Coordinates of C-alpha atoms in Angstrom, one line a residue:
Chain A
M1 CA -32.2 -34.3 -12.8
A2 CA -29.5 -32.5 -14.8
E3 CA -31.6 -29.4 -14.8
K4 CA -31.8 -29.4 -11.0
K5 CA -28.1 -29.9 -10.5
S6 CA -27.3 -27.0 -12.8
L7 CA -29.8 -24.8 -10.9
G8 CA -28.0 -25.6 -7.7
K9 CA -24.8 -24.6 -9.3
E10 CA -26.3 -21.3 -10.5
F11 CA -27.0 -20.6 -6.8
S12 CA -23.7 -21.7 -5.3
K13 CA -21.3 -20.3 -7.8
G14 CA -21.8 -16.8 -6.6
I15 CA -20.7 -17.5 -3.0
I16 CA -17.0 -18.2 -3.5
K17 CA -16.1 -19.5 -7.0
E18 CA -17.6 -16.5 -8.9
N19 CA -18.0 -14.2 -5.9
P20 CA -18.9 -10.9 -7.5
V21 CA -16.6 -8.8 -5.3
L22 CA -13.7 -11.0 -4.6
R23 CA -13.5 -13.0 -7.9
L24 CA -15.2 -11.0 -10.6
V25 CA -14.1 -7.7 -9.0
L26 CA -17.4 -5.9 -9.5
G27 CA -19.1 -3.4 -7.3
T28 CA -15.8 -2.5 -5.6
C29 CA -16.9 1.1 -4.9
P30 CA -19.7 0.3 -2.4
T31 CA -17.6 -2.5 -1.0
L32 CA -14.7 -0.2 -0.1
A33 CA -17.1 2.5 1.1
T34 CA -19.5 0.5 3.2
S35 CA -17.3 -2.1 4.7
V36 CA -16.2 0.1 7.6
S37 CA -18.8 -1.4 9.9
V38 CA -20.5 -4.8 10.0
T39 CA -24.0 -3.2 10.5
N40 CA -23.6 -1.0 7.4
S41 CA -22.4 -3.9 5.3
I42 CA -25.2 -6.2 6.3
G43 CA -27.7 -3.4 5.4
M44 CA -26.0 -2.7 2.1
G45 CA -25.7 -6.4 1.3
I46 CA -29.4 -7.0 1.9
A47 CA -30.5 -4.0 0.0
A48 CA -28.4 -4.9 -3.0
T49 CA -29.5 -8.5 -2.8
M50 CA -33.2 -7.5 -2.9
V51 CA -32.6 -5.3 -5.9
L52 CA -30.5 -7.9 -7.6
I53 CA -33.1 -10.7 -7.2
C54 CA -36.0 -8.5 -8.3
S55 CA -34.3 -7.0 -11.3
N56 CA -32.9 -10.4 -12.4
I57 CA -36.4 -11.9 -12.3
V58 CA -38.0 -9.0 -14.2
I59 CA -35.2 -8.8 -16.8
S60 CA -35.2 -12.5 -17.3
A61 CA -39.0 -12.5 -17.8
L62 CA -38.8 -9.6 -20.3
R63 CA -35.7 -10.9 -22.1
K64 CA -37.6 -11.8 -25.2
V65 CA -39.4 -8.4 -25.3
I66 CA -36.5 -6.1 -24.8
P67 CA -34.8 -5.3 -28.1
S68 CA -31.1 -6.0 -27.8
K69 CA -30.1 -2.6 -29.1
I70 CA -31.6 -0.7 -26.2
R71 CA -31.2 -3.4 -23.6
I72 CA -28.9 -1.4 -21.3
P73 CA -31.3 1.6 -20.9
A74 CA -34.1 -0.9 -20.4
Y75 CA -32.1 -2.8 -17.7
I76 CA -31.3 0.5 -15.9
V77 CA -35.0 1.5 -15.8
V78 CA -35.9 -1.8 -14.2
I79 CA -33.0 -1.6 -11.7
A80 CA -33.7 2.0 -10.9
S81 CA -37.3 1.2 -10.1
F82 CA -36.3 -1.4 -7.6
V83 CA -33.6 0.8 -6.1
T84 CA -36.2 3.5 -5.5
I85 CA -38.5 1.1 -3.8
V86 CA -35.7 -0.3 -1.6
Q87 CA -34.5 3.2 -0.8
M88 CA -38.0 4.3 0.2
L89 CA -38.4 1.2 2.4
V90 CA -35.1 1.8 4.1
K91 CA -35.9 5.5 4.7
A92 CA -39.2 4.6 6.2
F93 CA -38.2 1.7 8.5
I94 CA -34.4 2.0 9.1
P95 CA -33.6 5.7 8.9
A96 CA -30.3 5.2 10.7
L97 CA -29.1 2.9 8.0
N98 CA -30.2 5.4 5.4
D99 CA -28.0 8.0 7.1
A100 CA -25.1 5.6 7.4
L101 CA -25.1 4.4 3.8
G102 CA -25.8 7.9 2.4
V103 CA -25.3 8.2 -1.3
Y104 CA -24.3 4.6 -1.7
L105 CA -27.9 3.4 -1.3
P106 CA -29.2 5.2 -4.5
L107 CA -25.9 4.3 -6.2
I108 CA -27.0 0.7 -6.2
V109 CA -28.5 1.7 -9.6
V110 CA -25.1 1.8 -11.1
N111 CA -23.7 -1.1 -9.1
C112 CA -21.7 -3.2 -11.6
I113 CA -22.9 -6.5 -10.0
I114 CA -26.5 -5.9 -10.8
L115 CA -26.1 -4.6 -14.3
G116 CA -23.4 -7.2 -14.8
R117 CA -25.7 -10.1 -13.8
A118 CA -28.5 -8.6 -16.0
E119 CA -26.3 -8.4 -19.0
A120 CA -24.4 -11.6 -18.5
F121 CA -27.0 -13.9 -17.0
A122 CA -30.6 -12.7 -16.7
G123 CA -30.8 -11.5 -20.3
K124 CA -30.0 -15.0 -21.5
N125 CA -31.5 -17.4 -19.0
S126 CA -34.8 -18.6 -17.6
V127 CA -36.6 -17.0 -14.6
P128 CA -35.9 -19.7 -12.0
A129 CA -32.2 -19.8 -13.0
S130 CA -32.0 -16.0 -12.9
F131 CA -33.6 -15.9 -9.5
L132 CA -31.1 -18.4 -8.1
D133 CA -28.2 -16.6 -9.8
G134 CA -29.4 -13.3 -8.2
L135 CA -29.8 -14.9 -4.8
G136 CA -26.3 -16.5 -4.9
M137 CA -24.6 -13.4 -6.2
G138 CA -26.4 -11.3 -3.5
I139 CA -25.3 -13.7 -0.8
G140 CA -21.8 -13.7 -2.2
F141 CA -21.8 -9.9 -2.2
T142 CA -23.1 -9.7 1.4
F143 CA -20.6 -12.4 2.5
A144 CA -17.6 -10.5 1.0
L145 CA -18.8 -7.3 2.6
V146 CA -19.3 -8.8 6.0
V147 CA -15.9 -10.6 5.9
M148 CA -14.2 -7.3 5.0
A149 CA -16.2 -5.3 7.5
T150 CA -15.5 -7.7 10.3
I151 CA -11.8 -7.3 9.8
R152 CA -12.0 -3.6 9.4
E153 CA -14.3 -2.9 12.3
V154 CA -12.8 -5.2 14.8
F155 CA -9.2 -4.2 14.2
G156 CA -9.8 -0.7 12.9
A157 CA -12.5 0.6 15.2
G158 CA -12.2 -1.9 18.0
T159 CA -15.9 -2.7 18.0
F160 CA -18.0 -5.5 16.5
L161 CA -21.6 -5.1 15.3
D162 CA -21.6 -1.6 16.5
G163 CA -25.1 0.1 16.0
I164 CA -26.7 -3.3 15.1
D165 CA -29.8 -2.1 17.0
S166 CA -30.8 0.0 14.0
L167 CA -31.4 -3.3 12.2
T168 CA -32.6 -5.5 15.0
K169 CA -35.1 -2.8 16.0
L170 CA -37.3 -4.0 13.2
F171 CA -37.8 -7.2 15.2
G172 CA -38.3 -5.5 18.5
A173 CA -34.8 -6.1 19.9
T174 CA -33.0 -3.0 21.0
S175 CA -31.0 -4.1 24.0
F176 CA -27.9 -5.4 22.1
T177 CA -25.8 -2.7 20.6
G178 CA -22.6 -4.5 19.8
F179 CA -19.3 -5.3 21.5
T180 CA -16.3 -3.2 22.2
I181 CA -13.1 -5.3 21.7
F182 CA -10.0 -3.0 21.6
S183 CA -9.6 0.4 23.1
E184 CA -6.5 1.2 21.0
P185 CA -7.4 -0.1 17.5
V186 CA -5.3 0.2 14.3
G187 CA -7.1 3.3 13.0
L188 CA -5.8 3.0 9.4
L189 CA -8.0 0.1 8.7
V190 CA -11.2 2.1 8.8
M191 CA -9.7 4.7 6.5
A192 CA -9.6 4.5 2.7
P193 CA -6.1 2.9 2.4
G194 CA -7.1 0.3 5.0
G195 CA -10.1 -0.6 2.8
F196 CA -7.8 -1.3 -0.2
L197 CA -5.4 -3.2 2.0
V198 CA -8.1 -5.5 3.5
F199 CA -9.7 -5.8 0.0
G200 CA -6.5 -7.0 -1.5
L201 CA -5.8 -9.5 1.3
V202 CA -9.3 -11.0 1.3
M203 CA -9.2 -11.2 -2.5
A204 CA -5.9 -13.1 -2.3
L205 CA -7.5 -15.5 0.2
A206 CA -10.6 -16.0 -1.9
N207 CA -8.4 -16.8 -4.9
K208 CA -6.5 -19.3 -2.8
V209 CA -9.7 -21.0 -1.6
A210 CA -11.2 -21.1 -5.1
E211 CA -8.2 -22.2 -7.0
G212 CA -5.8 -23.6 -4.6
K213 CA -7.1 -27.2 -4.4
G214 CA -4.7 -28.4 -7.0
K215 CA -7.2 -28.0 -9.8
P216 CA -5.4 -27.8 -13.1
K217 CA -6.0 -24.4 -14.7
A218 CA -7.9 -24.4 -18.0
E219 CA -5.4 -24.7 -20.7
L220 CA -6.0 -22.3 -23.6
K221 CA -4.0 -22.5 -26.7
G222 CA -3.4 -20.1 -29.6
C223 CA -5.8 -17.3 -30.1
A224 CA -8.2 -18.5 -27.4
A225 CA -5.8 -17.6 -24.7
C226 CA -5.5 -14.0 -25.9
P227 CA -7.5 -11.4 -24.0
M228 CA -8.1 -9.6 -27.2
A229 CA -9.5 -12.7 -29.0
H230 CA -13.1 -11.4 -29.1
S231 CA -12.3 -8.2 -31.0
C232 CA -9.3 -9.4 -33.1
S233 CA -9.8 -9.3 -36.8
L234 CA -6.9 -11.6 -37.5
I235 CA -8.2 -14.4 -35.3
D236 CA -7.1 -17.9 -36.5
T237 CA -6.1 -16.5 -39.9
Q238 CA -2.6 -16.9 -41.4
D239 CA -1.6 -13.5 -40.0
S240 CA -2.6 -14.1 -36.4
C241 CA 0.0 -13.5 -33.7
D242 CA 0.0 -17.2 -33.0
N243 CA 1.1 -18.1 -36.5
T244 CA 3.6 -15.2 -36.7
A245 CA 5.2 -16.4 -33.5
K246 CA 5.5 -19.9 -34.8
E247 CA 7.1 -18.8 -38.0
E248 CA 9.6 -16.6 -36.0
A249 CA 10.4 -19.6 -33.9
K250 CA 11.1 -21.7 -37.0
E251 CA 13.5 -19.1 -38.4
Chain B
M1 CA 47.4 -20.4 -28.5
I2 CA 50.0 -18.2 -27.0
D3 CA 52.8 -19.9 -25.1
G4 CA 50.7 -23.0 -25.2
K5 CA 48.0 -21.6 -22.9
L6 CA 44.3 -21.7 -23.6
L7 CA 42.8 -18.3 -24.0
H8 CA 39.8 -17.9 -21.8
V9 CA 36.7 -16.6 -23.6
S10 CA 33.8 -15.3 -21.6
A11 CA 30.9 -12.9 -22.0
S12 CA 30.8 -9.6 -20.2
P13 CA 30.8 -8.4 -17.4
H14 CA 34.5 -9.2 -16.9
F15 CA 35.0 -7.3 -13.6
R16 CA 32.6 -8.0 -10.8
S17 CA 32.3 -6.1 -7.5
K18 CA 32.8 -8.2 -4.4
A19 CA 29.8 -6.5 -2.8
T20 CA 26.8 -8.7 -2.0
T21 CA 23.4 -7.8 -0.6
K22 CA 24.7 -9.1 2.7
S23 CA 27.8 -7.0 2.7
I24 CA 25.9 -3.8 1.7
M25 CA 23.3 -4.4 4.4
L26 CA 26.0 -5.0 6.9
D27 CA 27.6 -1.7 6.0
V28 CA 24.2 0.1 6.4
I29 CA 23.8 -1.6 9.9
I30 CA 27.3 -0.4 10.9
A31 CA 26.4 3.1 9.6
L32 CA 23.2 3.1 11.8
L33 CA 25.1 2.1 14.9
P34 CA 26.2 5.6 15.9
S35 CA 22.5 6.7 15.8
L36 CA 21.5 3.7 17.9
I37 CA 24.1 4.5 20.5
A38 CA 23.0 8.2 20.5
S39 CA 19.4 7.3 20.9
V40 CA 20.1 5.0 23.9
V41 CA 22.1 7.9 25.4
I42 CA 19.4 10.4 24.8
F43 CA 16.2 8.4 25.4
G44 CA 17.5 5.6 27.7
L45 CA 17.4 1.8 27.4
R46 CA 13.8 2.0 26.3
A47 CA 15.2 3.0 22.9
L48 CA 17.2 -0.2 22.7
L49 CA 14.2 -2.2 23.7
V50 CA 12.1 -0.6 21.0
T51 CA 14.8 -1.3 18.5
I52 CA 15.2 -4.9 19.5
I53 CA 11.5 -5.6 19.3
S54 CA 11.3 -3.9 15.9
V55 CA 14.3 -5.8 14.4
A56 CA 13.0 -9.1 15.9
T57 CA 9.5 -8.8 14.5
C58 CA 10.8 -7.8 11.1
V59 CA 13.2 -10.7 10.8
L60 CA 10.7 -13.2 12.3
S61 CA 7.8 -12.1 10.1
E62 CA 10.1 -12.3 7.0
Y63 CA 11.1 -15.8 8.0
V64 CA 7.6 -17.0 8.8
F65 CA 5.9 -15.4 5.8
R66 CA 8.4 -16.9 3.3
K67 CA 8.2 -20.3 5.1
L68 CA 4.4 -20.2 4.7
L69 CA 4.6 -19.4 1.0
K70 CA 7.3 -22.0 0.5
R71 CA 9.8 -19.6 -0.7
S72 CA 13.6 -19.4 0.0
N73 CA 14.7 -18.2 3.3
T74 CA 16.1 -14.6 2.9
I75 CA 16.7 -13.4 6.4
T76 CA 20.4 -14.0 6.1
D77 CA 20.7 -11.1 3.6
L78 CA 20.1 -8.8 6.6
S79 CA 17.7 -6.5 4.8
A80 CA 15.0 -7.2 7.3
V81 CA 17.4 -6.1 10.1
V82 CA 18.0 -2.8 8.3
T83 CA 14.2 -2.3 7.9
G84 CA 13.7 -3.1 11.5
L85 CA 16.4 -0.6 12.6
L86 CA 15.1 2.2 10.4
L87 CA 11.5 1.5 11.5
A88 CA 12.5 1.7 15.2
F89 CA 14.4 5.0 14.4
N90 CA 11.1 6.4 13.2
M91 CA 9.2 5.9 16.4
P92 CA 9.1 7.8 19.7
S93 CA 10.7 5.9 22.6
G94 CA 7.5 5.8 24.6
I95 CA 5.5 3.8 22.1
P96 CA 3.8 0.6 23.4
L97 CA 5.8 -2.4 22.3
W98 CA 2.9 -4.2 20.6
M99 CA 2.5 -1.2 18.3
V100 CA 6.1 -1.6 17.4
A101 CA 5.5 -5.2 16.5
I102 CA 2.5 -4.4 14.4
G103 CA 4.5 -1.8 12.5
G104 CA 7.3 -4.3 11.8
V105 CA 4.9 -7.0 10.5
F106 CA 3.2 -4.4 8.3
A107 CA 6.5 -3.2 6.9
I108 CA 7.8 -6.6 6.1
V109 CA 4.7 -8.7 5.2
I110 CA 2.5 -6.2 3.4
V111 CA 5.0 -3.7 1.9
K112 CA 8.0 -6.0 1.2
Q113 CA 7.0 -9.6 0.9
C114 CA 3.5 -9.2 -0.7
F115 CA 5.2 -7.4 -3.6
G116 CA 7.9 -10.1 -4.0
G117 CA 10.5 -9.5 -1.3
I118 CA 13.8 -7.7 -1.5
G119 CA 14.3 -5.6 -4.6
Q120 CA 10.6 -5.7 -5.5
N121 CA 9.0 -3.4 -3.0
F122 CA 7.5 -0.3 -4.6
V123 CA 8.1 1.9 -1.5
N124 CA 10.5 1.9 1.3
P125 CA 9.1 -0.7 3.9
A126 CA 10.4 1.3 6.9
I127 CA 8.7 4.5 5.7
A128 CA 5.5 2.7 4.8
G129 CA 5.5 1.2 8.3
R130 CA 6.0 4.6 9.9
I131 CA 3.2 6.1 7.9
F132 CA 0.9 3.2 8.7
M133 CA 1.6 3.7 12.4
L134 CA 1.3 7.5 12.2
L135 CA -2.2 7.2 10.7
S136 CA -3.2 4.4 13.1
F137 CA -1.9 5.4 16.5
G138 CA -2.0 8.7 18.2
K139 CA 0.9 7.5 20.4
M140 CA 3.2 8.1 17.5
M141 CA 3.0 11.8 18.1
E142 CA 3.8 11.6 21.9
W143 CA 7.4 12.5 22.3
S144 CA 9.5 11.4 25.3
E145 CA 11.6 13.9 27.2
P146 CA 15.3 13.7 26.2
M147 CA 18.0 12.9 28.8
A148 CA 15.6 11.5 31.3
G149 CA 18.3 9.0 32.4
I150 CA 19.7 6.0 30.8
M151 CA 17.8 3.6 33.0
N152 CA 14.5 4.9 31.6
I153 CA 13.1 1.6 30.3
T154 CA 9.3 2.1 30.7
G155 CA 9.2 5.3 28.6
V156 CA 5.7 6.0 29.8
E157 CA 6.1 8.7 32.5
A158 CA 8.3 11.0 30.4
I159 CA 6.0 12.6 27.9
S160 CA 6.6 16.1 26.6
G161 CA 4.5 18.0 24.1
A162 CA 6.2 19.5 21.2
T163 CA 9.1 18.9 18.8
P164 CA 11.0 21.9 17.4
L165 CA 8.9 21.8 14.2
A166 CA 5.7 21.9 16.2
V167 CA 7.0 24.8 18.3
M168 CA 8.0 26.6 15.1
S169 CA 4.7 26.1 13.4
S170 CA 2.6 27.0 16.4
G171 CA 4.9 29.7 17.8
E172 CA 4.5 28.4 21.3
G173 CA 7.0 26.7 23.6
L174 CA 10.8 26.9 23.8
L175 CA 13.2 25.8 21.1
P176 CA 16.3 23.9 22.2
S177 CA 19.7 25.5 21.5
L178 CA 21.3 24.8 18.1
M179 CA 24.0 22.8 19.7
D180 CA 21.4 20.6 21.4
M181 CA 19.7 20.2 18.1
F182 CA 22.9 19.0 16.5
L183 CA 23.6 16.5 19.3
G184 CA 20.0 15.4 19.4
I185 CA 19.0 16.5 22.8
R186 CA 15.3 17.2 21.9
G187 CA 12.0 15.5 21.6
G188 CA 11.6 13.4 18.5
C189 CA 11.8 9.9 17.1
L190 CA 14.7 7.6 18.2
G191 CA 17.1 7.9 15.4
E192 CA 16.2 11.3 13.9
T193 CA 17.3 13.6 16.7
C194 CA 21.1 13.2 16.7
I195 CA 22.3 14.9 13.5
A196 CA 26.0 14.3 14.4
A197 CA 25.5 10.5 14.5
I198 CA 23.5 10.5 11.2
I199 CA 26.2 12.5 9.4
L200 CA 28.8 10.1 10.8
G201 CA 26.9 7.1 9.4
G202 CA 26.3 8.9 6.1
I203 CA 30.1 9.6 5.7
Y204 CA 30.8 5.9 6.4
L205 CA 28.3 4.8 3.7
V206 CA 29.7 7.2 1.1
A207 CA 33.3 6.2 2.0
R208 CA 32.4 2.5 1.6
K209 CA 30.7 3.5 -1.7
V210 CA 27.4 2.0 -0.5
I211 CA 25.5 5.1 -1.4
K212 CA 26.4 8.1 -3.6
P213 CA 26.0 11.4 -1.8
V214 CA 23.8 12.8 -4.7
I215 CA 20.3 12.2 -3.1
P216 CA 21.1 13.3 0.4
L217 CA 22.9 16.5 -0.8
S218 CA 20.3 17.5 -3.4
Y219 CA 17.5 16.7 -0.8
I220 CA 18.9 18.7 2.0
G221 CA 20.2 21.4 -0.4
T222 CA 16.7 21.9 -1.8
V223 CA 15.2 22.3 1.7
A224 CA 18.0 24.7 2.6
V225 CA 17.5 26.9 -0.6
I226 CA 13.8 27.0 -0.1
M227 CA 14.1 27.8 3.6
I228 CA 16.6 30.6 2.9
I229 CA 14.1 32.1 0.4
V230 CA 11.4 31.8 3.1
K231 CA 13.8 33.4 5.6
F232 CA 14.2 36.5 3.4
T233 CA 10.5 36.8 2.6
K234 CA 9.5 36.4 6.2
G235 CA 12.5 38.5 7.5
S236 CA 13.4 35.9 10.2
D237 CA 17.0 35.3 11.2
W238 CA 19.4 32.5 10.0
S239 CA 18.6 30.2 13.0
F240 CA 15.2 29.6 11.3
V241 CA 17.0 27.9 8.4
A242 CA 19.2 25.9 10.8
Y243 CA 16.3 24.7 12.8
Q244 CA 14.4 23.7 9.7
L245 CA 17.3 21.7 8.5
M246 CA 18.1 19.9 11.8
S247 CA 14.6 19.3 13.0
G248 CA 12.2 16.5 12.0
G249 CA 13.5 13.4 10.2
L250 CA 15.2 15.3 7.3
F251 CA 18.7 14.0 7.9
L252 CA 17.6 10.5 8.7
G253 CA 15.3 10.4 5.7
A254 CA 17.8 11.9 3.3
V255 CA 20.8 9.7 4.3
F256 CA 19.2 6.4 5.1
M257 CA 15.7 6.2 3.6
A258 CA 15.8 8.2 0.3
T259 CA 18.9 6.3 -0.7
D260 CA 17.3 2.9 -0.7
Y261 CA 18.4 1.1 -3.8
T262 CA 15.1 -0.4 -4.7
T263 CA 13.0 2.7 -4.5
S264 CA 15.4 5.4 -5.8
P265 CA 16.6 6.2 -9.4
I266 CA 19.8 4.8 -10.7
T267 CA 21.2 7.5 -12.9
F268 CA 22.8 10.8 -11.7
T269 CA 20.1 13.0 -13.3
G270 CA 17.4 10.7 -11.8
K271 CA 18.9 11.0 -8.4
I272 CA 19.0 14.8 -8.6
I273 CA 15.3 14.9 -9.7
F274 CA 14.5 12.5 -6.9
G275 CA 16.3 14.5 -4.2
V276 CA 15.0 17.9 -5.4
G277 CA 11.4 16.5 -5.5
C278 CA 11.7 15.1 -2.0
G279 CA 13.0 18.5 -0.8
L280 CA 10.3 20.4 -2.6
L281 CA 7.5 18.2 -1.2
T282 CA 9.0 18.3 2.3
C283 CA 9.0 22.1 2.3
L284 CA 5.5 22.3 0.8
I285 CA 4.1 20.1 3.6
R286 CA 6.1 21.9 6.4
L287 CA 5.2 25.4 5.2
F288 CA 1.6 25.0 3.8
G289 CA 0.4 21.6 5.0
S290 CA -1.6 20.8 8.1
L291 CA 1.1 18.5 9.4
P292 CA 4.3 19.8 11.1
E293 CA 6.5 17.2 9.3
G294 CA 6.5 15.9 5.8
V295 CA 9.8 13.9 5.3
S296 CA 8.2 10.5 5.3
Y297 CA 5.3 11.5 3.0
S298 CA 7.6 13.2 0.5
I299 CA 9.9 10.3 0.3
I300 CA 7.1 7.8 -0.2
L301 CA 5.6 10.0 -2.9
M302 CA 8.9 10.2 -4.7
N303 CA 9.3 6.4 -4.3
V304 CA 6.1 5.9 -6.2
L305 CA 7.3 8.4 -8.9
C306 CA 10.6 6.5 -9.2
P307 CA 9.7 4.3 -12.2
L308 CA 8.6 7.5 -14.1
I309 CA 11.8 9.3 -13.3
E310 CA 13.8 6.2 -14.4
R311 CA 11.9 6.2 -17.7
Y312 CA 12.8 9.8 -18.5
T313 CA 16.4 9.5 -17.5
T314 CA 17.3 6.3 -19.1
P315 CA 20.8 6.9 -20.6
K316 CA 21.3 6.2 -24.4
P317 CA 23.4 3.2 -25.0
F318 CA 27.0 4.1 -26.0
G319 CA 27.3 4.7 -29.8
T320 CA 23.6 5.0 -30.5
P321 CA 23.1 7.7 -33.1
K322 CA 20.6 10.4 -32.1
K323 CA 19.0 11.1 -35.4
E324 CA 18.5 7.6 -36.6
K325 CA 16.7 6.6 -33.4
K326 CA 14.2 9.4 -33.9
E327 CA 13.5 8.4 -37.5
G328 CA 13.1 4.8 -36.3
E329 CA 10.6 5.9 -33.8
A330 CA 8.6 7.9 -36.3
K331 CA 8.4 4.9 -38.6
A332 CA 7.3 2.6 -35.9

């Protein structure tokens, strides 16, 4: 029972609470670049989610075989294999998406989210947990991209789901090609500064949703609160900053 | 105890200026009034309408945003009114009113309030609002015909092509006379055309000691020097320099925007660096850039550099020995 509950949490944490883009601030480069249109961001999100799930499963299964000293190159080899597969599939079946995403599709290899989950989660946890973690993080990534892209496309380009037929064509539907909403949109939003602007605003909103429910913030005291704690040689010794500060206060 | 009176002991400062944020902003508003009147005369009542919408959205968005975030109400310090006025002065009179409102909300909510409100904004809100609109809407570059009648309230039918700067950079079209340039009878943004009114406002601000004339003079001076050099290398006549100085938003930017307290340096040296930098960038954009005008971009770039300028021009506290400080630094 306890195991099941924690597995559910592994899945759900990626959507808002530990959303990779909005809360962990990983994978910002593809986020800013591909969130200009909803179609692109759905494609990017699905591609990255596929790679994330597959690499999480393989890395988790191999976690006891991979020597820890060369784990990063090993992870990259696994991730790169899956990215190559996904890229070939996209090129074969959705060439329009391949053109739209351009270099950002092969760049999933160095996407911080995927390497980050491999390093932080899949390398330490069981296969089912890693699968759910990858699925949740992938959905969180896609969700963040689609939210940003909706704002940017609707207000910045005046359209919604423009060019979606390149995706729905796979299922035989080509009649729907998106809405046109505004004829005079706020052009800045689809440019780079608009991307940062929307990113900041959505991030603020996600922080509000994740933290704003009156939850007390984790109270850290002494060296545990210090961002340098993991690499500090003076930690919890007589000379640590914490003790020095106390002595100064006494004087 | 002298004469049985208690001596009053207090920490410095012992002399306080009576100026408050409100009084300073009120002075700026008074200084902007001549330009407002001139713009109404030149571009008709539409100019007044644009200004009212801009000021109203700025004040309203400041009030609503601070209310939503449960912060103190700051609309009474009038800074939002100044932002609204300056933003309106940076738009052409024919602009659709909903675009004006979007510009006002962007300037106040994103640029000013998201960074902490008055005194915390990293760039001038009015200029950021202008650049936001310039990048977003093509209508920002459609100038209304001057002197189309005071009752011109729609602003739509009177659209002319080029400003003097565009004429100069493309070499096509007719330039207005220098006197018309000085009085503002030309295409352009609301507040930037009438140089006479801006100078009047600037003199009022300097006389009231709201601004020091360092930044405007060094800014306009730098542009003048560079344009004189260009005149001699190109072999054009003196009117080239005069047109360069009086066209675009140079005077409006130099007097009202570059002198914003929050985003300009405090010290004399800092102000000189700031003004010269603005002038240099403006000339570079006008002469070599793809855009005809560069005042707003140069001011916003120097706004961002302001903390760096402040760091290198921090005055030494009175009485601090020079050598010892250096030794202290070496030891540390």
